[in-house]
mmCIF file of C-alpha atoms in Angstrom:
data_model
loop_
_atom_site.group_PDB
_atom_site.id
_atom_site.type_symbol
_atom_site.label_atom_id
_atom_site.label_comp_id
_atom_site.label_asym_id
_atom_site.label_seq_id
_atom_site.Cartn_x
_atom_site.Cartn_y
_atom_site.Cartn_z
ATOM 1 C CA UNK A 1 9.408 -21.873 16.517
ATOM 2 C CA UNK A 2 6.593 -24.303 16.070
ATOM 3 C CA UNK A 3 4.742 -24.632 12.317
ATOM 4 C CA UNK A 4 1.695 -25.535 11.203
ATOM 5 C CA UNK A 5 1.509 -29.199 9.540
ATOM 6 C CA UNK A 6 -0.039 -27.648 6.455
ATOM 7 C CA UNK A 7 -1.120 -24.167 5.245
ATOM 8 C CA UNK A 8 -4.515 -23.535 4.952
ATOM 9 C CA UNK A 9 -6.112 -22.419 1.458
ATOM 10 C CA UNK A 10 -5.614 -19.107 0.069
ATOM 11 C CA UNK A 11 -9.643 -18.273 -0.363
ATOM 12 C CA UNK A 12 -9.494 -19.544 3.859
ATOM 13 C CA UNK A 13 -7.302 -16.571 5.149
ATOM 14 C CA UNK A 14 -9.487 -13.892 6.471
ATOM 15 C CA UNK A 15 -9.491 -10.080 5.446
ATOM 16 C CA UNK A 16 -11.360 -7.421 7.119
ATOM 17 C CA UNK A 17 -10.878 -3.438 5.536
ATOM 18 C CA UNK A 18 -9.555 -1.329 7.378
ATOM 19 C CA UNK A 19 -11.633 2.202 7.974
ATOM 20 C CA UNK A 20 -14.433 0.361 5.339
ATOM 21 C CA UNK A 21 -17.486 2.397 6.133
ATOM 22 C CA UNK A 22 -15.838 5.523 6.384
ATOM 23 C CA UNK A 23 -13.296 5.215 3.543
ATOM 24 C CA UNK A 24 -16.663 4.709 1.364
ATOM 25 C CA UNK A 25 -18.540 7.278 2.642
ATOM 26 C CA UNK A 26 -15.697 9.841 1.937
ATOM 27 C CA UNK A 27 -15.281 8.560 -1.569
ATOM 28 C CA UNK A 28 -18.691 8.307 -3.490
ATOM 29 C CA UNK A 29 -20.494 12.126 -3.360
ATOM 30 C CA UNK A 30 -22.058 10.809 -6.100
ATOM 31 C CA UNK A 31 -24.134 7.325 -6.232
ATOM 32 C CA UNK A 32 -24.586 7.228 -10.412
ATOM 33 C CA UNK A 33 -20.479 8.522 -10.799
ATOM 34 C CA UNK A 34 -17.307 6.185 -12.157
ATOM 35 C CA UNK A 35 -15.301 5.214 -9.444
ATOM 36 C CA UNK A 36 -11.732 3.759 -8.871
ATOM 37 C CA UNK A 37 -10.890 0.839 -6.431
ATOM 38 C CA UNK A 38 -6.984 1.147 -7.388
ATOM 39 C CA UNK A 39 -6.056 -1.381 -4.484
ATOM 40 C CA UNK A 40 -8.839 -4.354 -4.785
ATOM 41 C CA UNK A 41 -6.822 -6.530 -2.145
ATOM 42 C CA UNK A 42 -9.834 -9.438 -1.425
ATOM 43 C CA UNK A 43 -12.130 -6.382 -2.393
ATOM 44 C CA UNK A 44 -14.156 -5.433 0.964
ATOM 45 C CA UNK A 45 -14.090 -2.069 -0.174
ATOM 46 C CA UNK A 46 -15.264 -2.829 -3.492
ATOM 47 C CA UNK A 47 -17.953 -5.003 -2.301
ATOM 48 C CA UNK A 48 -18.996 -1.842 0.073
ATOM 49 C CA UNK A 49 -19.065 0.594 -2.572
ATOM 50 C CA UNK A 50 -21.155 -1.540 -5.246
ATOM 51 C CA UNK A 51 -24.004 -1.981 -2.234
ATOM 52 C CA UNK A 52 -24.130 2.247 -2.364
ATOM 53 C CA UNK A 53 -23.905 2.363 -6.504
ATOM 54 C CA UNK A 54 -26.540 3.332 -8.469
ATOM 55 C CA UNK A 55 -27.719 1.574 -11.279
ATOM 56 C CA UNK A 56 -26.211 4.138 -13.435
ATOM 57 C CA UNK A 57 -22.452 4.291 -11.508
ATOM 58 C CA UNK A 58 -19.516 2.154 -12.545
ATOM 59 C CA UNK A 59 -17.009 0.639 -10.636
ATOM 60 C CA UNK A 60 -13.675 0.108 -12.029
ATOM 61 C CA UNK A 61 -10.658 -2.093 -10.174
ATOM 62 C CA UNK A 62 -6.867 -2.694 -9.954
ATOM 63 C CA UNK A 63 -4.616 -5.166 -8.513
ATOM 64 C CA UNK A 64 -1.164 -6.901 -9.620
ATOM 65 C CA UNK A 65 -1.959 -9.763 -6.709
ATOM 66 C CA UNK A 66 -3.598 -12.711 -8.740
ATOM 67 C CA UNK A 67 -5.016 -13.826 -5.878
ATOM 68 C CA UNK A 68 -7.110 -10.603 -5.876
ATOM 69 C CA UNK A 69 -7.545 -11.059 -9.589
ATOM 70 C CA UNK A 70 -9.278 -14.769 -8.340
ATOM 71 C CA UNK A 71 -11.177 -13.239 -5.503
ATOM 72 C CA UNK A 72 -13.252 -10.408 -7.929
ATOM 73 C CA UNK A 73 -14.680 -13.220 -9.911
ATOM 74 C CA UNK A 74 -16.897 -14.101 -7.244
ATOM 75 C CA UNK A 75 -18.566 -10.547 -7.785
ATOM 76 C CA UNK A 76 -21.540 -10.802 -10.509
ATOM 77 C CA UNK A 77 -22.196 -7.168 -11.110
ATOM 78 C CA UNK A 78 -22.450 -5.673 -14.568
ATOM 79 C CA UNK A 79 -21.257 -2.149 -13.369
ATOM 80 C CA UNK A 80 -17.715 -3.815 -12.099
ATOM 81 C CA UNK A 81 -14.721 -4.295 -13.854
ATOM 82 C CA UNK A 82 -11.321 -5.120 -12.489
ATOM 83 C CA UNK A 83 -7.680 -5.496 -14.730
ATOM 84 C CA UNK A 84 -4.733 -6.773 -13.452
ATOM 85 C CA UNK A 85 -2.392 -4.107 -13.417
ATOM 86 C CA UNK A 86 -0.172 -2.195 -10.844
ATOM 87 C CA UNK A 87 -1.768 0.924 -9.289
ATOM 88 C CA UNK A 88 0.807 3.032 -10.448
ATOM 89 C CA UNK A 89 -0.618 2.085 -14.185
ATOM 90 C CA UNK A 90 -4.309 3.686 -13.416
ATOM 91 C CA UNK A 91 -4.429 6.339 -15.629
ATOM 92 C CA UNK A 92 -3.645 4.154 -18.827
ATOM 93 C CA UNK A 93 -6.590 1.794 -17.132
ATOM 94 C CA UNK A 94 -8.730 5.203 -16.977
ATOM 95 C CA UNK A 95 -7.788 5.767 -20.731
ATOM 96 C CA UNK A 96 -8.385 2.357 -21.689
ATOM 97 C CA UNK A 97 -12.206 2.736 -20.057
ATOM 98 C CA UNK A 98 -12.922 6.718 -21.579
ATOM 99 C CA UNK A 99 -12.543 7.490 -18.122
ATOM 100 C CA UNK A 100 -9.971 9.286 -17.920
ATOM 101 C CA UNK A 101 -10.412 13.084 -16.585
ATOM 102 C CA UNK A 102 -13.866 11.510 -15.708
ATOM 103 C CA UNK A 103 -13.338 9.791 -12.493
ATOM 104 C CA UNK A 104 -15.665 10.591 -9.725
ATOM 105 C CA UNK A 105 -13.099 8.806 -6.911
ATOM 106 C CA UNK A 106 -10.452 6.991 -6.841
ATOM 107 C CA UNK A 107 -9.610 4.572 -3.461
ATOM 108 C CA UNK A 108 -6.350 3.857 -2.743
ATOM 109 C CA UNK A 109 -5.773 1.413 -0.052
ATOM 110 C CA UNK A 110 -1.752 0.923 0.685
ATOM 111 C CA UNK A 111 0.493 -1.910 1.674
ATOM 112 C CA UNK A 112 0.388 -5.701 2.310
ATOM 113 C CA UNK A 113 -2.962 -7.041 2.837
ATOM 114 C CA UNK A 114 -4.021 -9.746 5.654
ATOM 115 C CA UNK A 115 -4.947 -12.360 3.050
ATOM 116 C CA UNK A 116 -0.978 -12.144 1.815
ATOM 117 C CA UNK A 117 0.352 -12.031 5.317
ATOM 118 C CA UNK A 118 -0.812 -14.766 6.377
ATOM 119 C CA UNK A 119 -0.461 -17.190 3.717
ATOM 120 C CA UNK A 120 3.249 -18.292 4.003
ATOM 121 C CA UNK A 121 3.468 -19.751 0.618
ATOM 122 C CA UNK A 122 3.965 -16.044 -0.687
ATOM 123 C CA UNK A 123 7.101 -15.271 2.161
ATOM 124 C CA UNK A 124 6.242 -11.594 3.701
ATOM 125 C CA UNK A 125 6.160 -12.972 7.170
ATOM 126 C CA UNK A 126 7.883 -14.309 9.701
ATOM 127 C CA UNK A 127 5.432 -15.663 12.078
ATOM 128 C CA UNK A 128 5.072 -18.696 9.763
ATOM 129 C CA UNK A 129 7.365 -20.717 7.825
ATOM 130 C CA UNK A 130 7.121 -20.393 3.886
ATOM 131 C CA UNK A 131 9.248 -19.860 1.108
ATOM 132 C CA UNK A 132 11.243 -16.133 1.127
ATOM 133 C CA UNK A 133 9.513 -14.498 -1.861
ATOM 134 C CA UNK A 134 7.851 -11.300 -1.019
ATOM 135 C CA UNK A 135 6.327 -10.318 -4.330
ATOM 136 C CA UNK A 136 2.798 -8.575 -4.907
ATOM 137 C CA UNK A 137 2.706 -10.100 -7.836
ATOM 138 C CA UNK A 138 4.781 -13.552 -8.370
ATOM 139 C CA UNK A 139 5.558 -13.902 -12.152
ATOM 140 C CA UNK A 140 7.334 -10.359 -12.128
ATOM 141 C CA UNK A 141 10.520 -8.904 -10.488
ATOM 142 C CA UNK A 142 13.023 -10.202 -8.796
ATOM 143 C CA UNK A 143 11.847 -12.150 -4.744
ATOM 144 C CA UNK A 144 13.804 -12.142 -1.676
ATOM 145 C CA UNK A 145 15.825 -14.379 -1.656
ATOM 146 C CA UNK A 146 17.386 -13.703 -4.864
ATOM 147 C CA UNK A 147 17.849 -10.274 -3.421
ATOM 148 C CA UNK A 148 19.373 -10.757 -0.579
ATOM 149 C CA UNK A 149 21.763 -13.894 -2.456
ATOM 150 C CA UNK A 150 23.307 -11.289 -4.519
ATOM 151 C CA UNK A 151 23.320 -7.885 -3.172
ATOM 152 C CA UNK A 152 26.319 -6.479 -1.361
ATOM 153 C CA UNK A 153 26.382 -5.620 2.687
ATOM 154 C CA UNK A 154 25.860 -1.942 2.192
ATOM 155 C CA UNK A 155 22.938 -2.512 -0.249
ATOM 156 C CA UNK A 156 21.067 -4.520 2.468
ATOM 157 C CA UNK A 157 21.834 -1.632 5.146
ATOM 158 C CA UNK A 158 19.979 1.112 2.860
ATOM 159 C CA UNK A 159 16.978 -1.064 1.821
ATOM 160 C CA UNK A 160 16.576 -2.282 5.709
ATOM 161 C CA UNK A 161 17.542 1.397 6.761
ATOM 162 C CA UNK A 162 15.039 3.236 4.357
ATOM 163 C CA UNK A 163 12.587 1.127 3.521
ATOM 164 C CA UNK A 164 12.021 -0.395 7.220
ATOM 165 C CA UNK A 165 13.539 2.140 9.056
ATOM 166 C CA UNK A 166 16.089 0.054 11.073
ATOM 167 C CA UNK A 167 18.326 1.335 13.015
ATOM 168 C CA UNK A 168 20.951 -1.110 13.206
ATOM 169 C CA UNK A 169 20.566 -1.458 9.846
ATOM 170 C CA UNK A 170 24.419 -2.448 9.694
ATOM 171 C CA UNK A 171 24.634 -4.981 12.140
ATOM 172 C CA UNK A 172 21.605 -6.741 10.552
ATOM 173 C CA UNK A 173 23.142 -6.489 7.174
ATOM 174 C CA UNK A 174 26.355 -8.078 8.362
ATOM 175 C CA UNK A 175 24.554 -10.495 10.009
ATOM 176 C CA UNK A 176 22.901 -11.776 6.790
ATOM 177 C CA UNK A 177 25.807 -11.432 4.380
ATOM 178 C CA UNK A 178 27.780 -13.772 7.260
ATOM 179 C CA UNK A 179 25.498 -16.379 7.171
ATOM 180 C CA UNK A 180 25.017 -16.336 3.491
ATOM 181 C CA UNK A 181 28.576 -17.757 3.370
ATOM 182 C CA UNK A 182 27.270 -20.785 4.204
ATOM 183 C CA UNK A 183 24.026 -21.226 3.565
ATOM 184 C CA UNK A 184 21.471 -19.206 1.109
ATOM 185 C CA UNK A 185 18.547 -17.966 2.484
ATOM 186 C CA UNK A 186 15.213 -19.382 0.951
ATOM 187 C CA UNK A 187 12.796 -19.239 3.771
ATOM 188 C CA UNK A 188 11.475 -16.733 5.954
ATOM 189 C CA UNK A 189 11.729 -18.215 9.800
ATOM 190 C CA UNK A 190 15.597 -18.880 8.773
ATOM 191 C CA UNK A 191 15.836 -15.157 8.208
ATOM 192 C CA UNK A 192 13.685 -13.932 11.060
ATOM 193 C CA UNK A 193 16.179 -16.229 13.297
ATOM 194 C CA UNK A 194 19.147 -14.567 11.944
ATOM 195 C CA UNK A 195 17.596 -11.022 12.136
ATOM 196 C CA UNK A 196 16.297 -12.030 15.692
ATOM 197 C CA UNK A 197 19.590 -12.937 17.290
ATOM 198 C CA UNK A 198 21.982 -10.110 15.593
ATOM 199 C CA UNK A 199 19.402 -7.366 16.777
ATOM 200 C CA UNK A 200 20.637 -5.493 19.967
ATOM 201 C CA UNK A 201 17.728 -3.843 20.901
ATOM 202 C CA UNK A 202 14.163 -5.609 20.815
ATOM 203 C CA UNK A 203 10.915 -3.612 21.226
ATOM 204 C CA UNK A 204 8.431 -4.103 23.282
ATOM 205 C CA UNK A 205 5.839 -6.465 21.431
ATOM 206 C CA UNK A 206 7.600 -5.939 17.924
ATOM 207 C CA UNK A 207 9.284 -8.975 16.569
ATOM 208 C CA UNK A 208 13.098 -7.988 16.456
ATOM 209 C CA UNK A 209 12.588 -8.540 12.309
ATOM 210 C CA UNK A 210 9.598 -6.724 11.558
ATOM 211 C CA UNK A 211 11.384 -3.537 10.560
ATOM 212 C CA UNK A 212 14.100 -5.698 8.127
ATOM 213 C CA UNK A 213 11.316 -7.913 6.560
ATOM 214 C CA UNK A 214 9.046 -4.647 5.992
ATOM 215 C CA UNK A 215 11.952 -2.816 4.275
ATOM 216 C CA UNK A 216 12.529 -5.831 1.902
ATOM 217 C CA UNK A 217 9.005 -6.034 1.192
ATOM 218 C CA UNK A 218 8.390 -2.573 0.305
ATOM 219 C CA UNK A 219 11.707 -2.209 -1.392
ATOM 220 C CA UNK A 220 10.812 -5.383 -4.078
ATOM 221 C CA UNK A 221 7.651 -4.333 -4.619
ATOM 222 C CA UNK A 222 8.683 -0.615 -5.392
ATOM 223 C CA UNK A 223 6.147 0.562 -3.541
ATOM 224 C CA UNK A 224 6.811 4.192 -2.711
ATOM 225 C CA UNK A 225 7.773 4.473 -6.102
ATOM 226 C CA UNK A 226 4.553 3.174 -6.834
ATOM 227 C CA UNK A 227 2.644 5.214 -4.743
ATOM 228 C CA UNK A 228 4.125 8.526 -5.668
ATOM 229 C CA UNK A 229 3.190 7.446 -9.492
ATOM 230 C CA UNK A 230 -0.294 6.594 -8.650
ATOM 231 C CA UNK A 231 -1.167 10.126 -6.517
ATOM 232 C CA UNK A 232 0.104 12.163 -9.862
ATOM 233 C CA UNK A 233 -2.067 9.743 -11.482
ATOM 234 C CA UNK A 234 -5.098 9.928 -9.873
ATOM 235 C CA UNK A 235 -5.036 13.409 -10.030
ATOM 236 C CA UNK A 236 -5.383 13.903 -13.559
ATOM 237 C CA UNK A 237 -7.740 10.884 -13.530
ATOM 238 C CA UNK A 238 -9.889 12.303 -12.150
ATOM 239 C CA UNK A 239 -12.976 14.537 -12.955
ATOM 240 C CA UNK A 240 -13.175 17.946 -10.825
ATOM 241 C CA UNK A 241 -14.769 17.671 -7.996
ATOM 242 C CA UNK A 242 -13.541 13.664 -7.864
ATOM 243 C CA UNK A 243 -12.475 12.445 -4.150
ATOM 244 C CA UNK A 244 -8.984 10.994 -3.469
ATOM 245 C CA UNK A 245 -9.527 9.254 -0.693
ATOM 246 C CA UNK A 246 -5.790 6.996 0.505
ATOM 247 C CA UNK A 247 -5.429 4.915 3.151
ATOM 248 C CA UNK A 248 -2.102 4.420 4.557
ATOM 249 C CA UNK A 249 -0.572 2.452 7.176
ATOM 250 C CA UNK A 250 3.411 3.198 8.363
ATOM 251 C CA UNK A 251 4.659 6.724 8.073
ATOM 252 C CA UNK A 252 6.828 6.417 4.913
ATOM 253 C CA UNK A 253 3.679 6.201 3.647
ATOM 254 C CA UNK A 254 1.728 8.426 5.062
ATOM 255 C CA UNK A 255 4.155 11.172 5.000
ATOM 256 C CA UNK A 256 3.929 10.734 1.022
ATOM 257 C CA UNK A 257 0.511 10.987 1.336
ATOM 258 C CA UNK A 258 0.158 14.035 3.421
ATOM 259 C CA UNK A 259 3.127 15.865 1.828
ATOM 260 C CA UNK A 260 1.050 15.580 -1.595
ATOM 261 C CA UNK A 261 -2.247 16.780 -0.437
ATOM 262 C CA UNK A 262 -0.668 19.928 1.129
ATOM 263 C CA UNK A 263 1.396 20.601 -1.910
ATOM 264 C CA UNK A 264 -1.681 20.403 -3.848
ATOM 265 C CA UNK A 265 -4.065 22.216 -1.588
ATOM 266 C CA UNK A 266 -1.206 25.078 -1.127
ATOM 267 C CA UNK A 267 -0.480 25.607 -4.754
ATOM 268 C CA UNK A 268 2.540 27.458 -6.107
ATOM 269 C CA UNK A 269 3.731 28.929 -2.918
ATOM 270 C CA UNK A 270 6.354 31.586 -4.094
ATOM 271 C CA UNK A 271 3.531 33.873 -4.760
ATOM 272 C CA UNK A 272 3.669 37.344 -3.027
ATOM 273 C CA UNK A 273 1.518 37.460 -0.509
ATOM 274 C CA UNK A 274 -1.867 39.276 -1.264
ATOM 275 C CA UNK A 275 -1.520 38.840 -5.024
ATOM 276 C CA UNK A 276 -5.610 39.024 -6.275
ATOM 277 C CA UNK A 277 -5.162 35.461 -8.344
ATOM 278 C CA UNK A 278 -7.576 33.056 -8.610
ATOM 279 C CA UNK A 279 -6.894 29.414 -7.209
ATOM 280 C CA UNK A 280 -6.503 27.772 -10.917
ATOM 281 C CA UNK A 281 -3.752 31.034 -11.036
ATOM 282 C CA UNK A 282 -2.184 29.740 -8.311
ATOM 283 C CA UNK A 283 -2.456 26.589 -8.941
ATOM 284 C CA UNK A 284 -4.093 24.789 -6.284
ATOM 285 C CA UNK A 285 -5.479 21.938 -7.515
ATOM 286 C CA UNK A 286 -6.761 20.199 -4.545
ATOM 287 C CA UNK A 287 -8.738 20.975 -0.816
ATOM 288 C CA UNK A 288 -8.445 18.660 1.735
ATOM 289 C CA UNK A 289 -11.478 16.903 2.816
ATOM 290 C CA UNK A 290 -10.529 17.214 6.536
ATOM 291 C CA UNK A 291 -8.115 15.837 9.001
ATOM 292 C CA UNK A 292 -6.458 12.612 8.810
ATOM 293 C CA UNK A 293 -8.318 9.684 10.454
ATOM 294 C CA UNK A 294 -7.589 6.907 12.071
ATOM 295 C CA UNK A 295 -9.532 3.536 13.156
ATOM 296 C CA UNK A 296 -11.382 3.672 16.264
ATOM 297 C CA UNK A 297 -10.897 0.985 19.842
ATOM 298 C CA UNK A 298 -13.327 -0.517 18.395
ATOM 299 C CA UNK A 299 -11.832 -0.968 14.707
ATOM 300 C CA UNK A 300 -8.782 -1.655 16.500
ATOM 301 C CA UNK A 301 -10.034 -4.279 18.914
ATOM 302 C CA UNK A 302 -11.526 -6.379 16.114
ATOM 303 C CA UNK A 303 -8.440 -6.146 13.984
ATOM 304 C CA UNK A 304 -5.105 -4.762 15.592
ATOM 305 C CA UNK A 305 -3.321 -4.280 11.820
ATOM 306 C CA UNK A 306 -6.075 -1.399 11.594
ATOM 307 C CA UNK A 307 -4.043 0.264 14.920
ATOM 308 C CA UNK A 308 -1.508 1.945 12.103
ATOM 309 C CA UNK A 309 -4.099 3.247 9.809
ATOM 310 C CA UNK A 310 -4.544 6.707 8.528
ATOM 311 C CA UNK A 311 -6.969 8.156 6.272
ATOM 312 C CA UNK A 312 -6.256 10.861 4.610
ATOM 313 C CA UNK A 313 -8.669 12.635 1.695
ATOM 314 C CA UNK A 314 -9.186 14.877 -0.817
ATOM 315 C CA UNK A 315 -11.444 16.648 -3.386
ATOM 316 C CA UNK A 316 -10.149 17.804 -7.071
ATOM 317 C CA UNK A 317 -10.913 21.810 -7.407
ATOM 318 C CA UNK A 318 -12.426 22.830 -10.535
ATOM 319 C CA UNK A 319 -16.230 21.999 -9.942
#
């Protein structure tokens, strides 16, 4: 595999949001409300949503990346304020504002962003060289290749297995703790290589180690963890009537997502049938703000990561 002399600049990679315009439009009901940009990424749906804010609204913003942190200093707007905190920490950021309960949206915007694929220095790709980190945020947790220099075979299986959903989960396992013998790994194309020739069964336009690398990736980062925190969250952060509006992009994900929502918009469903009780009663605490959607050929055709994407959203009952 060929490699780029030299790795361009961080602020140089490009980022475009995915489902921008209608991810915004979903979210802000109100123009003079508080809302909550819980994924800032290089903030192109922050930027979007402070062009539509009054001059009463406030905009409020998360990230753990500090290379997200970096990029919303370039935004000069009294009514925006971002902290550097994991999204799963939003309602202590809501407390720490008086916002708490008060929220008029929160956006949730999931996974990896463009900007930290393609930089190799922070390792969660393959398709260049860089070192094998993987971590959202690089001054906590535990990276890579630490991971994978001291965890046992069947350890390896279940995080490619159920965070990636690999099926030879085993075989790729095996293949690492083998090589491991003699070598560690510390960079990402010596993994892909290893991942690439123990993998039986290559798809079609899929890199043999997409499913291993995206397993380790969400695995480190705790980020269904994180994203079943931040959905209980947001829910009490916000005010009623507030839109939860998440954007998701691989089905672990999205089933999370969905599986919420209908809980929510069901309510408690051991409840005879027919029972006259109101929906607080019953405890439905959410309606759905239509179907899921999903980036258009045209979306798509400017940026292919946006092909995965699913939008689903929300609207707090109570108001």
């Amino acid at each position: 595999m060929s490699l780029p002399d030299a790795a361009p600049a961080a602020e140089a990679f490009r980022h475009t949001s995915v489902l921008l315009d209608g991810a915004v439009e979903t979210l802000m009901h109100k123009a003079d409300g508080v809302y909550l940009d819980a994924t800032f990424g290089r903030g192109g749906h922050s930027r979007a949503i402070l062009q539509r804010l009054g001059p009463g609204g406030r905009l409020l913003a998360m990230d753990r990346d500090p290379q997200a942190i970096a990029a919303a200093e370039e935004i000069s707007d009294a009514r925006f304020h971002i902290t550097r905190q994991a999204f799963a920490e939003l309602a202590e950021f809501a407390r720490e504002q008086g916002v708490y309960g008060r929220l008029s949206g929160v956006l949730l915007d999931i996974g990896v962003s463009s900007p930290q694929l393609d930089d190799p220095e922070r390792g969660f790709s393959f398709m260049r060289d860089g070192p094998l980190d993987m971590r959202m945020d690089p001054g906590r947790g535990e990276s890579a290749a630490a991971f994978l220099a001291r965890a046992g075979e069947a350890d390896i299986a279940h995080v490619f297995k159920a965070y990636g959903e690999e099926r030879f989960a085993k075989r790729l396992a095996r293949a690492v703790v083998t090589r491991r013998k003699e070598a560690p790994f510390t960079r990402t194309v010596d993994l892909a290589e290893v991942l690439k020739k123990a993998h039986p069964a290559w798809e079609k336009g899929r890199h043999p180690a997409t499913k291993a690398f995206q397993g380790l990736r969400i695995y480190l980062n705790g980020e269904l963890e994180q994203l079943d925190a931040a959905l209980d969250a947001a829910l009490e952060a916000l005010a009623p009537g507030g839109h939860l509006v998440v954007i998701s992009f691989h089905s672990l994900e999205d089933r999370r997502v969905k599986r919420f929502i209908r809980h929510h918009v069901r309510g408690d469903a051991d409840v005879p049938r027919g029972m006259p009780l109101r929906d607080d009663q019953l405890n439905r605490r959410l309606e759905s703000l239509g179907k899921a959607r999903r980036a258009g050929a045209d979306e798509v055709a400017d940026n292919p990561r946006a092909r995965s994407a699913v939008m689903r959203a929300a609207r707090k009952r109570g108001a």
